[in-house]
PDB file of C-alpha atoms in Angstrom:
ATOM      1  CA  UNK C   1     125.772  71.220  94.644  1.00  0.00           C
ATOM      2  CA  UNK C   2     124.511  69.948  97.986  1.00  0.00           C
ATOM      3  CA  UNK C   3     122.450  73.098  98.475  1.00  0.00           C
ATOM      4  CA  UNK C   4     120.844  72.631  95.042  1.00  0.00           C
ATOM      5  CA  UNK C   5     119.937  69.011  95.874  1.00  0.00           C
ATOM      6  CA  UNK C   6     118.494  70.061  99.236  1.00  0.00           C
ATOM      7  CA  UNK C   7     116.422  72.777  97.535  1.00  0.00           C
ATOM      8  CA  UNK C   8     115.081  70.246  95.026  1.00  0.00           C
ATOM      9  CA  UNK C   9     114.209  67.765  97.775  1.00  0.00           C
ATOM     10  CA  UNK C  10     112.437  70.502  99.722  1.00  0.00           C
ATOM     11  CA  UNK C  11     110.511  71.472  96.589  1.00  0.00           C
ATOM     12  CA  UNK C  12     109.468  67.868  95.941  1.00  0.00           C
ATOM     13  CA  UNK C  13     108.196  67.389  99.504  1.00  0.00           C
ATOM     14  CA  UNK C  14     105.175  69.624  98.862  1.00  0.00           C
ATOM     15  CA  UNK C  15     102.351  68.897  96.415  1.00  0.00           C
ATOM     16  CA  UNK C  16     102.641  72.293  94.697  1.00  0.00           C
ATOM     17  CA  UNK C  17     106.397  71.988  94.445  1.00  0.00           C
ATOM     18  CA  UNK C  18     106.194  68.473  93.016  1.00  0.00           C
ATOM     19  CA  UNK C  19     103.625  69.663  90.465  1.00  0.00           C
ATOM     20  CA  UNK C  20     106.000  72.438  89.346  1.00  0.00           C
ATOM     21  CA  UNK C  21     108.792  69.919  88.796  1.00  0.00           C
ATOM     22  CA  UNK C  22     106.531  67.474  86.940  1.00  0.00           C
ATOM     23  CA  UNK C  23     105.230  70.335  84.787  1.00  0.00           C
ATOM     24  CA  UNK C  24     108.763  71.446  83.914  1.00  0.00           C
ATOM     25  CA  UNK C  25     109.780  67.904  82.904  1.00  0.00           C
ATOM     26  CA  UNK C  26     106.519  67.500  80.988  1.00  0.00           C
ATOM     27  CA  UNK C  27     106.980  70.566  78.800  1.00  0.00           C
ATOM     28  CA  UNK C  28     110.765  70.162  78.633  1.00  0.00           C
ATOM     29  CA  UNK C  29     110.335  66.645  77.255  1.00  0.00           C
ATOM     30  CA  UNK C  30     107.782  67.938  74.768  1.00  0.00           C
ATOM     31  CA  UNK C  31     110.193  70.663  73.645  1.00  0.00           C
ATOM     32  CA  UNK C  32     113.155  68.327  73.132  1.00  0.00           C
ATOM     33  CA  UNK C  33     110.989  65.559  71.674  1.00  0.00           C
ATOM     34  CA  UNK C  34     109.358  67.957  69.234  1.00  0.00           C
ATOM     35  CA  UNK C  35     112.722  69.318  68.100  1.00  0.00           C
ATOM     36  CA  UNK C  36     114.126  65.808  67.583  1.00  0.00           C
ATOM     37  CA  UNK C  37     111.088  64.659  65.610  1.00  0.00           C
ATOM     38  CA  UNK C  38     111.132  67.762  63.442  1.00  0.00           C
ATOM     39  CA  UNK C  39     114.868  67.388  62.763  1.00  0.00           C
ATOM     40  CA  UNK C  40     116.471  65.907  59.685  1.00  0.00           C
ATOM     41  CA  UNK C  41     118.332  63.191  61.615  1.00  0.00           C
ATOM     42  CA  UNK C  42     116.156  60.085  61.255  1.00  0.00           C
ATOM     43  CA  UNK C  43     117.952  58.224  64.057  1.00  0.00           C
ATOM     44  CA  UNK C  44     116.779  60.836  66.574  1.00  0.00           C
ATOM     45  CA  UNK C  45     113.096  60.417  65.692  1.00  0.00           C
ATOM     46  CA  UNK C  46     112.736  57.351  67.923  1.00  0.00           C
ATOM     47  CA  UNK C  47     114.115  59.237  70.930  1.00  0.00           C
ATOM     48  CA  UNK C  48     111.866  62.172  70.092  1.00  0.00           C
ATOM     49  CA  UNK C  49     108.811  59.904  70.022  1.00  0.00           C
ATOM     50  CA  UNK C  50     109.772  58.399  73.392  1.00  0.00           C
ATOM     51  CA  UNK C  51     110.139  61.851  74.942  1.00  0.00           C
ATOM     52  CA  UNK C  52     106.730  62.892  73.610  1.00  0.00           C
ATOM     53  CA  UNK C  53     105.162  59.740  75.069  1.00  0.00           C
ATOM     54  CA  UNK C  54     106.875  60.484  78.391  1.00  0.00           C
ATOM     55  CA  UNK C  55     105.532  64.049  78.255  1.00  0.00           C
ATOM     56  CA  UNK C  56     101.999  62.756  77.601  1.00  0.00           C
ATOM     57  CA  UNK C  57     102.218  60.441  80.623  1.00  0.00           C
ATOM     58  CA  UNK C  58     103.376  63.293  82.875  1.00  0.00           C
ATOM     59  CA  UNK C  59     100.516  65.443  81.601  1.00  0.00           C
ATOM     60  CA  UNK C  60      98.057  62.654  82.406  1.00  0.00           C
ATOM     61  CA  UNK C  61      99.618  62.357  85.859  1.00  0.00           C
ATOM     62  CA  UNK C  62      99.034  66.067  86.524  1.00  0.00           C
ATOM     63  CA  UNK C  63      95.439  65.801  85.298  1.00  0.00           C
ATOM     64  CA  UNK C  64      94.713  62.965  87.725  1.00  0.00           C
ATOM     65  CA  UNK C  65      96.375  64.785  90.640  1.00  0.00           C
ATOM     66  CA  UNK C  66      94.147  67.795  89.960  1.00  0.00           C
ATOM     67  CA  UNK C  67      91.128  65.602  90.758  1.00  0.00           C
ATOM     68  CA  UNK C  68      91.834  66.486  94.391  1.00  0.00           C
ATOM     69  CA  UNK C  69      92.303  70.256  93.940  1.00  0.00           C
ATOM     70  CA  UNK C  70      88.647  71.308  94.134  1.00  0.00           C
ATOM     71  CA  UNK C  71      88.404  71.584  97.907  1.00  0.00           C
ATOM     72  CA  UNK C  72      91.610  73.581  98.302  1.00  0.00           C
ATOM     73  CA  UNK C  73      90.457  75.947  95.549  1.00  0.00           C
ATOM     74  CA  UNK C  74      87.016  76.219  97.147  1.00  0.00           C
ATOM     75  CA  UNK C  75      88.613  77.013 100.517  1.00  0.00           C
ATOM     76  CA  UNK C  76      90.719  79.763  98.916  1.00  0.00           C
ATOM     77  CA  UNK C  77      87.722  81.190  97.027  1.00  0.00           C
ATOM     78  CA  UNK C  78      85.638  81.198 100.204  1.00  0.00           C
ATOM     79  CA  UNK C  79      88.479  82.811 102.168  1.00  0.00           C
ATOM     80  CA  UNK C  80      88.894  85.569  99.567  1.00  0.00           C
ATOM     81  CA  UNK C  81      85.138  86.080  99.162  1.00  0.00           C
ATOM     82  CA  UNK C  82      84.449  89.395  97.458  1.00  0.00           C
ATOM     83  CA  UNK C  83      87.859  90.740  98.417  1.00  0.00           C
ATOM     84  CA  UNK C  84      86.675  92.978 101.238  1.00  0.00           C
ATOM     85  CA  UNK C  85      90.259  93.316 102.451  1.00  0.00           C
ATOM     86  CA  UNK C  86      91.499  94.354  98.998  1.00  0.00           C
ATOM     87  CA  UNK C  87      92.235  98.073  98.895  1.00  0.00           C
ATOM     88  CA  UNK C  88      91.671  98.549  95.164  1.00  0.00           C
ATOM     89  CA  UNK C  89      88.176  97.851  93.774  1.00  0.00           C
ATOM     90  CA  UNK C  90      89.455  97.039  90.259  1.00  0.00           C
ATOM     91  CA  UNK C  91      91.930  94.543  91.660  1.00  0.00           C
ATOM     92  CA  UNK C  92      89.193  93.079  93.854  1.00  0.00           C
ATOM     93  CA  UNK C  93      86.759  92.319  91.029  1.00  0.00           C
ATOM     94  CA  UNK C  94      89.454  90.971  88.723  1.00  0.00           C
ATOM     95  CA  UNK C  95      90.473  88.586  91.509  1.00  0.00           C
ATOM     96  CA  UNK C  96      86.873  87.525  92.170  1.00  0.00           C
ATOM     97  CA  UNK C  97      86.307  86.710  88.486  1.00  0.00           C
ATOM     98  CA  UNK C  98      89.676  84.930  88.383  1.00  0.00           C
ATOM     99  CA  UNK C  99      88.625  82.750  91.331  1.00  0.00           C
ATOM    100  CA  UNK C 100      85.304  81.905  89.657  1.00  0.00           C
ATOM    101  CA  UNK C 101      87.068  80.864  86.440  1.00  0.00           C
ATOM    102  CA  UNK C 102      89.542  78.724  88.397  1.00  0.00           C
ATOM    103  CA  UNK C 103      86.761  77.115  90.451  1.00  0.00           C
ATOM    104  CA  UNK C 104      84.735  76.177  87.360  1.00  0.00           C
ATOM    105  CA  UNK C 105      87.813  74.882  85.549  1.00  0.00           C
ATOM    106  CA  UNK C 106      88.303  71.865  87.807  1.00  0.00           C
ATOM    107  CA  UNK C 107      84.887  70.143  87.411  1.00  0.00           C
ATOM    108  CA  UNK C 108      84.997  70.704  83.638  1.00  0.00           C
ATOM    109  CA  UNK C 109      88.400  69.042  83.433  1.00  0.00           C
ATOM    110  CA  UNK C 110      87.272  66.208  85.727  1.00  0.00           C
ATOM    111  CA  UNK C 111      84.281  65.466  83.496  1.00  0.00           C
ATOM    112  CA  UNK C 112      86.484  65.524  80.379  1.00  0.00           C
ATOM    113  CA  UNK C 113      88.977  63.156  82.024  1.00  0.00           C
ATOM    114  CA  UNK C 114      86.204  60.818  83.203  1.00  0.00           C
ATOM    115  CA  UNK C 115      84.713  60.755  79.708  1.00  0.00           C
ATOM    116  CA  UNK C 116      88.092  59.856  78.162  1.00  0.00           C
ATOM    117  CA  UNK C 117      88.500  57.129  80.778  1.00  0.00           C
ATOM    118  CA  UNK C 118      85.005  55.843  79.822  1.00  0.00           C
ATOM    119  CA  UNK C 119      83.781  56.292  83.379  1.00  0.00           C
ATOM    120  CA  UNK C 120      80.850  58.371  82.149  1.00  0.00           C
ATOM    121  CA  UNK C 121      79.074  58.416  78.806  1.00  0.00           C
ATOM    122  CA  UNK C 122      79.479  61.969  77.551  1.00  0.00           C
ATOM    123  CA  UNK C 123      81.553  63.476  74.775  1.00  0.00           C
ATOM    124  CA  UNK C 124      84.845  64.667  76.218  1.00  0.00           C
ATOM    125  CA  UNK C 125      85.667  67.181  73.455  1.00  0.00           C
ATOM    126  CA  UNK C 126      83.151  69.787  74.640  1.00  0.00           C
ATOM    127  CA  UNK C 127      84.336  69.532  78.250  1.00  0.00           C
ATOM    128  CA  UNK C 128      87.980  69.823  77.249  1.00  0.00           C
ATOM    129  CA  UNK C 129      87.002  72.944  75.313  1.00  0.00           C
ATOM    130  CA  UNK C 130      85.163  74.383  78.333  1.00  0.00           C
ATOM    131  CA  UNK C 131      88.174  73.737  80.566  1.00  0.00           C
ATOM    132  CA  UNK C 132      90.571  75.296  78.024  1.00  0.00           C
ATOM    133  CA  UNK C 133      88.379  78.403  77.693  1.00  0.00           C
ATOM    134  CA  UNK C 134      88.208  78.761  81.485  1.00  0.00           C
ATOM    135  CA  UNK C 135      91.969  78.279  81.754  1.00  0.00           C
ATOM    136  CA  UNK C 136      92.544  80.940  79.093  1.00  0.00           C
ATOM    137  CA  UNK C 137      90.113  83.302  80.841  1.00  0.00           C
ATOM    138  CA  UNK C 138      91.881  82.722  84.157  1.00  0.00           C
ATOM    139  CA  UNK C 139      95.252  83.483  82.553  1.00  0.00           C
ATOM    140  CA  UNK C 140      93.930  86.644  80.902  1.00  0.00           C
ATOM    141  CA  UNK C 141      92.458  87.862  84.195  1.00  0.00           C
ATOM    142  CA  UNK C 142      95.723  87.011  85.943  1.00  0.00           C
ATOM    143  CA  UNK C 143      97.633  89.109  83.407  1.00  0.00           C
ATOM    144  CA  UNK C 144      95.238  92.046  83.914  1.00  0.00           C
ATOM    145  CA  UNK C 145      95.607  91.651  87.685  1.00  0.00           C
ATOM    146  CA  UNK C 146      99.410  91.780  87.464  1.00  0.00           C
ATOM    147  CA  UNK C 147      99.285  94.860  85.218  1.00  0.00           C
ATOM    148  CA  UNK C 148      96.988  96.540  87.755  1.00  0.00           C
ATOM    149  CA  UNK C 149      99.351  95.651  90.599  1.00  0.00           C
ATOM    150  CA  UNK C 150     102.274  97.054  88.589  1.00  0.00           C
ATOM    151  CA  UNK C 151     100.360 100.308  88.085  1.00  0.00           C
ATOM    152  CA  UNK C 152      99.605 100.571  91.810  1.00  0.00           C
ATOM    153  CA  UNK C 153     103.212  99.757  92.715  1.00  0.00           C
ATOM    154  CA  UNK C 154     104.500 102.389  90.268  1.00  0.00           C
ATOM    155  CA  UNK C 155     102.265 105.007  91.897  1.00  0.00           C
ATOM    156  CA  UNK C 156     103.419 103.866  95.322  1.00  0.00           C
ATOM    157  CA  UNK C 157     107.050 104.102  94.230  1.00  0.00           C
ATOM    158  CA  UNK C 158     106.563 107.647  92.955  1.00  0.00           C
ATOM    159  CA  UNK C 159     104.776 108.704  96.129  1.00  0.00           C
ATOM    160  CA  UNK C 160     107.662 107.354  98.223  1.00  0.00           C
ATOM    161  CA  UNK C 161     110.088 109.859  96.764  1.00  0.00           C
ATOM    162  CA  UNK C 162     113.298 110.013  98.733  1.00  0.00           C
ATOM    163  CA  UNK C 163     111.613 110.049 102.114  1.00  0.00           C
ATOM    164  CA  UNK C 164     111.219 106.296 102.360  1.00  0.00           C
ATOM    165  CA  UNK C 165     114.049 103.996 103.369  1.00  0.00           C
ATOM    166  CA  UNK C 166     115.975 102.224 100.644  1.00  0.00           C
ATOM    167  CA  UNK C 167     114.652  98.924 102.003  1.00  0.00           C
ATOM    168  CA  UNK C 168     111.049  99.964 101.272  1.00  0.00           C
ATOM    169  CA  UNK C 169     111.909 100.964  97.718  1.00  0.00           C
ATOM    170  CA  UNK C 170     113.836  97.728  97.258  1.00  0.00           C
ATOM    171  CA  UNK C 171     110.796  95.710  98.370  1.00  0.00           C
ATOM    172  CA  UNK C 172     108.598  97.522  95.856  1.00  0.00           C
ATOM    173  CA  UNK C 173     111.084  96.758  93.073  1.00  0.00           C
ATOM    174  CA  UNK C 174     111.086  93.070  94.080  1.00  0.00           C
ATOM    175  CA  UNK C 175     107.278  93.006  93.970  1.00  0.00           C
ATOM    176  CA  UNK C 176     107.341  94.622  90.534  1.00  0.00           C
ATOM    177  CA  UNK C 177     109.836  92.038  89.313  1.00  0.00           C
ATOM    178  CA  UNK C 178     107.585  89.228  90.541  1.00  0.00           C
ATOM    179  CA  UNK C 179     104.586  90.688  88.707  1.00  0.00           C
ATOM    180  CA  UNK C 180     106.572  91.073  85.463  1.00  0.00           C
ATOM    181  CA  UNK C 181     107.637  87.423  85.714  1.00  0.00           C
ATOM    182  CA  UNK C 182     104.020  86.450  86.411  1.00  0.00           C
ATOM    183  CA  UNK C 183     102.890  88.292  83.263  1.00  0.00           C
ATOM    184  CA  UNK C 184     105.552  86.580  81.125  1.00  0.00           C
ATOM    185  CA  UNK C 185     104.612  83.170  82.545  1.00  0.00           C
ATOM    186  CA  UNK C 186     100.888  83.657  81.987  1.00  0.00           C
ATOM    187  CA  UNK C 187     101.400  85.040  78.477  1.00  0.00           C
ATOM    188  CA  UNK C 188     103.383  81.928  77.552  1.00  0.00           C
ATOM    189  CA  UNK C 189     100.588  79.719  78.911  1.00  0.00           C
ATOM    190  CA  UNK C 190      97.924  81.841  77.214  1.00  0.00           C
ATOM    191  CA  UNK C 191      99.642  81.341  73.860  1.00  0.00           C
ATOM    192  CA  UNK C 192      99.283  77.573  74.368  1.00  0.00           C
ATOM    193  CA  UNK C 193      95.676  77.907  75.567  1.00  0.00           C
ATOM    194  CA  UNK C 194      94.813  79.722  72.331  1.00  0.00           C
ATOM    195  CA  UNK C 195      96.634  77.025  70.334  1.00  0.00           C
ATOM    196  CA  UNK C 196      94.291  74.422  71.895  1.00  0.00           C
ATOM    197  CA  UNK C 197      91.155  76.370  70.957  1.00  0.00           C
ATOM    198  CA  UNK C 198      89.015  75.279  67.968  1.00  0.00           C
ATOM    199  CA  UNK C 199      90.629  75.908  64.545  1.00  0.00           C
ATOM    200  CA  UNK C 200      89.992  79.370  63.148  1.00  0.00           C
ATOM    201  CA  UNK C 201      90.406  81.194  66.464  1.00  0.00           C
ATOM    202  CA  UNK C 202      93.567  83.319  66.211  1.00  0.00           C
ATOM    203  CA  UNK C 203      96.500  80.860  65.925  1.00  0.00           C
ATOM    204  CA  UNK C 204      94.572  77.819  67.200  1.00  0.00           C
ATOM    205  CA  UNK C 205      96.161  74.555  66.058  1.00  0.00           C
ATOM    206  CA  UNK C 206      99.087  76.258  64.329  1.00  0.00           C
ATOM    207  CA  UNK C 207     101.846  75.671  66.882  1.00  0.00           C
ATOM    208  CA  UNK C 208     104.297  72.848  66.142  1.00  0.00           C
ATOM    209  CA  UNK C 209     104.849  70.439  69.039  1.00  0.00           C
ATOM    210  CA  UNK C 210     108.226  71.934  69.967  1.00  0.00           C
ATOM    211  CA  UNK C 211     106.756  75.464  70.230  1.00  0.00           C
ATOM    212  CA  UNK C 212     104.036  74.268  72.629  1.00  0.00           C
ATOM    213  CA  UNK C 213     106.833  72.688  74.664  1.00  0.00           C
ATOM    214  CA  UNK C 214     108.888  75.880  74.537  1.00  0.00           C
ATOM    215  CA  UNK C 215     106.035  78.086  75.768  1.00  0.00           C
ATOM    216  CA  UNK C 216     105.231  75.629  78.554  1.00  0.00           C
ATOM    217  CA  UNK C 217     108.892  75.329  79.526  1.00  0.00           C
ATOM    218  CA  UNK C 218     109.274  79.107  79.750  1.00  0.00           C
ATOM    219  CA  UNK C 219     106.216  79.302  81.995  1.00  0.00           C
ATOM    220  CA  UNK C 220     107.356  76.358  84.112  1.00  0.00           C
ATOM    221  CA  UNK C 221     110.911  77.651  84.630  1.00  0.00           C
ATOM    222  CA  UNK C 222     109.552  81.049  85.685  1.00  0.00           C
ATOM    223  CA  UNK C 223     107.266  79.226  88.115  1.00  0.00           C
ATOM    224  CA  UNK C 224     110.323  77.633  89.750  1.00  0.00           C
ATOM    225  CA  UNK C 225     111.783  81.052  90.578  1.00  0.00           C
ATOM    226  CA  UNK C 226     111.045  81.823  94.251  1.00  0.00           C
ATOM    227  CA  UNK C 227     108.684  84.750  94.797  1.00  0.00           C
ATOM    228  CA  UNK C 228     110.289  87.167  97.238  1.00  0.00           C
ATOM    229  CA  UNK C 229     107.455  89.637  97.353  1.00  0.00           C
ATOM    230  CA  UNK C 230     104.632  89.792  99.790  1.00  0.00           C
ATOM    231  CA  UNK C 231     102.082  90.115  96.971  1.00  0.00           C
ATOM    232  CA  UNK C 232     101.369  87.140  94.782  1.00  0.00           C
ATOM    233  CA  UNK C 233      99.380  86.718  91.591  1.00  0.00           C
TER     234      UNK C 233
END
């Protein structure tokens, strides 16, 4: 128990770790609140509404905290550049496009937030759409990147044969596990991104509240699992 508390405290001490926890509570509250509101028990509707309001506040909190993410993202994009140190050209260009989508996402979301807060006089709907499209594109590119890494790791595993130490093979399997989890997480988020697209696009607008919460919770819980591999997506 003490170790679990210490791990949680350590997670909350960093900005990224705190965001993961807030995200998990945000979508978890939306999941439970959506289930309670959709249920037949009328007495639980009030609690469900409160949980949905709590989820909305946490989401707003995360949006405001992301106002300060541009510089860190820009530093990462500049550091990666055109991926000269990346061994695989396909992986390199997927990553470059992924970084561009992520970099453009932040100002679009900031403008949408500022418009909703009546700080600037523009229509927020278009900017929320731009940010959602960029988020979906980033997720799709991230999924393609993980599939490419899995392919490269599979080839590497086959080339190892029995000549490599068991430790090397074990590390490859851990990396493959991390990429599979990354794919599952991004697919869950992508399903929500499509739901928030304009009506008529695939299943846009068709998810009940609890299903949006479920997809987000799955993604968030996976994000809390420590990555043991050297490669990250």
